[in-house]
Backbone as a ProteinNet text record, in pm:
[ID]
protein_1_A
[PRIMARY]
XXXXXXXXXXXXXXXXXXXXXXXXXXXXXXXXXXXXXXXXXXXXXXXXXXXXXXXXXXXXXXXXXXXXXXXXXXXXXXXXXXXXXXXXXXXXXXXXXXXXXXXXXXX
[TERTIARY]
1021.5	935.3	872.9	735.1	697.4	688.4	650.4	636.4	453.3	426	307.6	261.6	158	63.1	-13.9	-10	-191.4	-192.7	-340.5	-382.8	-519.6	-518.1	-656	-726	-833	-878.5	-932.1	-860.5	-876.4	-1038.3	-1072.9	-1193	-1192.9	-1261.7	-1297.8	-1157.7	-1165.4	-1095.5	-966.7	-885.8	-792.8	-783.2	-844	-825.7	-750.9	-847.5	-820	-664.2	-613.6	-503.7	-395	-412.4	-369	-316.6	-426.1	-448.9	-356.1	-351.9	-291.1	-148.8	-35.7	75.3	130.9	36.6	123.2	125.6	183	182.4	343.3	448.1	541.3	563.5	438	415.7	331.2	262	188.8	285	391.8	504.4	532.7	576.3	714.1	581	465.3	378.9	398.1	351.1	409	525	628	722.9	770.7	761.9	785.4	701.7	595	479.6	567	596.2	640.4	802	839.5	1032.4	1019.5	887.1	878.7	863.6	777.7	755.2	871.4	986.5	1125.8	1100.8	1011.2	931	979	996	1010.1	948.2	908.7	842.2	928	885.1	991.5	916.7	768.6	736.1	595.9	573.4	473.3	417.3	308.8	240	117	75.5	-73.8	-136.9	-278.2	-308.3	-463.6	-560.7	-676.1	-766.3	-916.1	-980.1	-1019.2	-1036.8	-1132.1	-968.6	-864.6	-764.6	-692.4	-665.7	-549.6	-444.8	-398.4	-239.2	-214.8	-92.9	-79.6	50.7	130.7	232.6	291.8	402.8	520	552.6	543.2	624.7	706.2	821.8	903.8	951.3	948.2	1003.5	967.9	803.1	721.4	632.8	565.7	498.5	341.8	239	88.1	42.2	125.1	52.8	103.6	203.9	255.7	173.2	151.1	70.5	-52.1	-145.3	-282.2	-236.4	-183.1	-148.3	-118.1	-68.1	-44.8	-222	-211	-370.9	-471.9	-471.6	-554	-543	-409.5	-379.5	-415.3	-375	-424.8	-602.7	-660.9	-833.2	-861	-840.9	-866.5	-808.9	-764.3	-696.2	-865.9	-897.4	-987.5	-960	-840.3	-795.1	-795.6	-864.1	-875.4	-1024.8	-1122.4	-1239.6	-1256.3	-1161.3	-1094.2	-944.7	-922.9	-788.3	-784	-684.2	-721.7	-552.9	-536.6	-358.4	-334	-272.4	-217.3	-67	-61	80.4	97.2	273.6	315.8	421.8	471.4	583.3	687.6	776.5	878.2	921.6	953.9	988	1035.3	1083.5	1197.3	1091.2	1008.6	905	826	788.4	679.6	732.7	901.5	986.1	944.2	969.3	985.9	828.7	738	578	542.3	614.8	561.2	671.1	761.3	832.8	761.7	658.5	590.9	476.6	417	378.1	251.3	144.4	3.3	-68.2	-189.2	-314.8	-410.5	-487.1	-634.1	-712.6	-776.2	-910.9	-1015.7	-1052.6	-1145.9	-1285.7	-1431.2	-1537.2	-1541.4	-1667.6	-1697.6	-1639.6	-1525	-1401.6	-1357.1
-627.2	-530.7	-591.7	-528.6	-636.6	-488.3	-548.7	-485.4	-437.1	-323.6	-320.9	-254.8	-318	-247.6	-176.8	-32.8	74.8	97.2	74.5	118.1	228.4	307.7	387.1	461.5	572.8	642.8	734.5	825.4	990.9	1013.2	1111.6	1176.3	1287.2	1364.7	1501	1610.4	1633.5	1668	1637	1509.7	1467.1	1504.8	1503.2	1493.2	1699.5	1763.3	1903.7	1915.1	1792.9	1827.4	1813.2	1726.1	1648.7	1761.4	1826.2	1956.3	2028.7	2051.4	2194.4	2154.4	2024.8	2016.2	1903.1	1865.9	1750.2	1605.7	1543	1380.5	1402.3	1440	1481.3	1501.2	1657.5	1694.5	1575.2	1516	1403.5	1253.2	1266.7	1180.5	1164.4	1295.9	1370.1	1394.9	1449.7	1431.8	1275.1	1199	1035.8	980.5	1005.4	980.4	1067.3	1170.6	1263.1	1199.7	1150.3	1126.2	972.1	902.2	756	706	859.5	846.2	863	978.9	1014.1	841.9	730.8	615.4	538.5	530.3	448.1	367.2	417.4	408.3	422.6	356.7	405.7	358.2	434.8	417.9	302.9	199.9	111.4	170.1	183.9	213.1	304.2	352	479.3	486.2	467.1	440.1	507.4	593.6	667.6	561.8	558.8	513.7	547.8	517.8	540.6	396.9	423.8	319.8	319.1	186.6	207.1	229.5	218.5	250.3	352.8	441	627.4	546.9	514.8	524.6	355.5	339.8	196.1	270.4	207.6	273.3	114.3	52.3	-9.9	61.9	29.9	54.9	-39.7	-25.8	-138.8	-62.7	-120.7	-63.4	-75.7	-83.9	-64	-182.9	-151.2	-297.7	-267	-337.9	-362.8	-210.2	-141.8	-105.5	47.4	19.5	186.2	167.3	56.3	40.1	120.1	80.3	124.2	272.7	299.4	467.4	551.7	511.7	549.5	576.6	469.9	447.7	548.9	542.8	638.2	785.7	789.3	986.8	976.2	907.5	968.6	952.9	837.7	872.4	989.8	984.2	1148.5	1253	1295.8	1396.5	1391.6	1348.3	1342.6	1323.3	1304.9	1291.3	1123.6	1078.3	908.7	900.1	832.1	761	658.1	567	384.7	378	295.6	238.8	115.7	54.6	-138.2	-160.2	-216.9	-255.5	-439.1	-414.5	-559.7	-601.3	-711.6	-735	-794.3	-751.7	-836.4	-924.1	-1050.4	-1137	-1185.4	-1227.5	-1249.1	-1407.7	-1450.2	-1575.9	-1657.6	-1595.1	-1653.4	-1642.1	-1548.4	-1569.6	-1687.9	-1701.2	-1824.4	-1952	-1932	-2040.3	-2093.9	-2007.1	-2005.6	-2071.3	-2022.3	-2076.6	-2174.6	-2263.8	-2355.4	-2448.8	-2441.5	-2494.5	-2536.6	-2447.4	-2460.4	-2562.1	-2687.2	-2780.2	-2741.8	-2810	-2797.7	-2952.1	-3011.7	-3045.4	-2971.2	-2980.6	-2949.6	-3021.1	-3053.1	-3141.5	-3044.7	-3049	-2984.1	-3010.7	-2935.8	-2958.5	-3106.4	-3178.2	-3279.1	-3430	-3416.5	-3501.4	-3565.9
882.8	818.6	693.6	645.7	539.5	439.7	276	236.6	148.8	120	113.2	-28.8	-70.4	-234.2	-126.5	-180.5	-169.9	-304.1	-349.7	-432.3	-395.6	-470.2	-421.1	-543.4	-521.8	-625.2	-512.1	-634.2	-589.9	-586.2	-451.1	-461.2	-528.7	-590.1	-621.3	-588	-459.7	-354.5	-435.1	-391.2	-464.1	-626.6	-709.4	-795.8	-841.3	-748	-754.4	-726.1	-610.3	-594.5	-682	-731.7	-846.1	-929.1	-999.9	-1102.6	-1064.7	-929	-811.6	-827.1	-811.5	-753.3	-877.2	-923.1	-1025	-973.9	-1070	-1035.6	-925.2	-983.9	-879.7	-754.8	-719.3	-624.3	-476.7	-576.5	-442.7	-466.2	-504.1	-501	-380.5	-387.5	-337.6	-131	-146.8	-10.8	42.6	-49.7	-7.5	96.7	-77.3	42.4	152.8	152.6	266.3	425.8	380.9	506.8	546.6	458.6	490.6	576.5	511.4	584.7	660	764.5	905.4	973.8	900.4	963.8	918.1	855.1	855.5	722.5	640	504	405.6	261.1	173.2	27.6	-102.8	-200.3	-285.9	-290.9	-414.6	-573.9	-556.6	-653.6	-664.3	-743	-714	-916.8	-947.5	-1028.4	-1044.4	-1152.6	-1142.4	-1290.6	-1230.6	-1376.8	-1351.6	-1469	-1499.4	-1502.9	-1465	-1469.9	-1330.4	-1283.8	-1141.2	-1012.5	-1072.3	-946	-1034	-935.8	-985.4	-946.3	-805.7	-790.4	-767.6	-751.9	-696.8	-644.3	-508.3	-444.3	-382.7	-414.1	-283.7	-212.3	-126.8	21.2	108.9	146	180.6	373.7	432.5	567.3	645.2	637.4	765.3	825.5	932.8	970.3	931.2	1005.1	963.9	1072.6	1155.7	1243.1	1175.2	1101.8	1064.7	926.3	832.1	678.4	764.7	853.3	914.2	952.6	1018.7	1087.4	918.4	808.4	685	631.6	608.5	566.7	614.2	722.3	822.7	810.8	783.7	771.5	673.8	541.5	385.9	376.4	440.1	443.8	502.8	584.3	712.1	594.7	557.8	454.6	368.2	310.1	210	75.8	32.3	-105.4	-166.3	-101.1	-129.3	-92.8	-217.2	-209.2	-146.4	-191.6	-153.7	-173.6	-25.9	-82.4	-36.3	-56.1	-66.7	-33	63.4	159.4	71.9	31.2	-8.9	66.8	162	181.7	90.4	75.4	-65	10.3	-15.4	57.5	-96.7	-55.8	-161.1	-142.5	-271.4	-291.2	-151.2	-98.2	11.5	141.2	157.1	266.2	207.5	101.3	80	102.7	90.5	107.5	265.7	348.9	472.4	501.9	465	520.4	456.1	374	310.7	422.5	473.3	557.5	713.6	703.7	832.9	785.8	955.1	898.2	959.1	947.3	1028.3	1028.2	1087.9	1043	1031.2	949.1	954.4	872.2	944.6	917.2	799.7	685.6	599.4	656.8	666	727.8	634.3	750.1	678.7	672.4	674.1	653.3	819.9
[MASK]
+++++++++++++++++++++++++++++++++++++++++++++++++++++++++++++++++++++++++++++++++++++++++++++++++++++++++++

């Protein structure tokens, strides 16, 4: 399972909800939507400027991050959101272990 950054910004829509239930309340919708996928929040962050939330998620794969993704756009409470996989010391360990060629254009 890998783990994943969403960051997004609230639409209009969202932002009403916001007003309506609290920073708590769309916590607490989060992780509720993510445990149904074997999901869970490592970290959950609101802030101001061009991104509202930033959220970890640890549990799931690329196909449950997209099926996530997908219900919260369809909802309407997200303008943009932007999927970052995140990997940990010990995965970079592992892919720097793996060998390749490649030829650069030109060369």
């Amino acid at each position: 399972m890998a783990r994943f950054l969403f960051e997004g910004r609230y639409s209009s829509e969202g932002v009403k909800g916001i007003l309506k239930e609290g920073g708590t309340g769309r916590v607490k919708a989060v992780k509720d939507a993510l445990e149904k996928f074997g999901g869970k929040i490592e970290a959950f962050y609101f802030a101001f400027g061009d991104t509202d939330i930033y959220i970890v998620v640890d549990g799931i794969d690329e196909e449950t991050a997209l099926a996530f993704v997908l219900g919260v756009g369809a909802s309407g409470a997200l303008a943009n959101v932007k999927t970052t996989v995140l990997l940990t010391p010990a995965e970079v360990d592992e892919a720097a272990k793996k060998t390749m060629t490649y030829r650069a254009p030109g060369r």
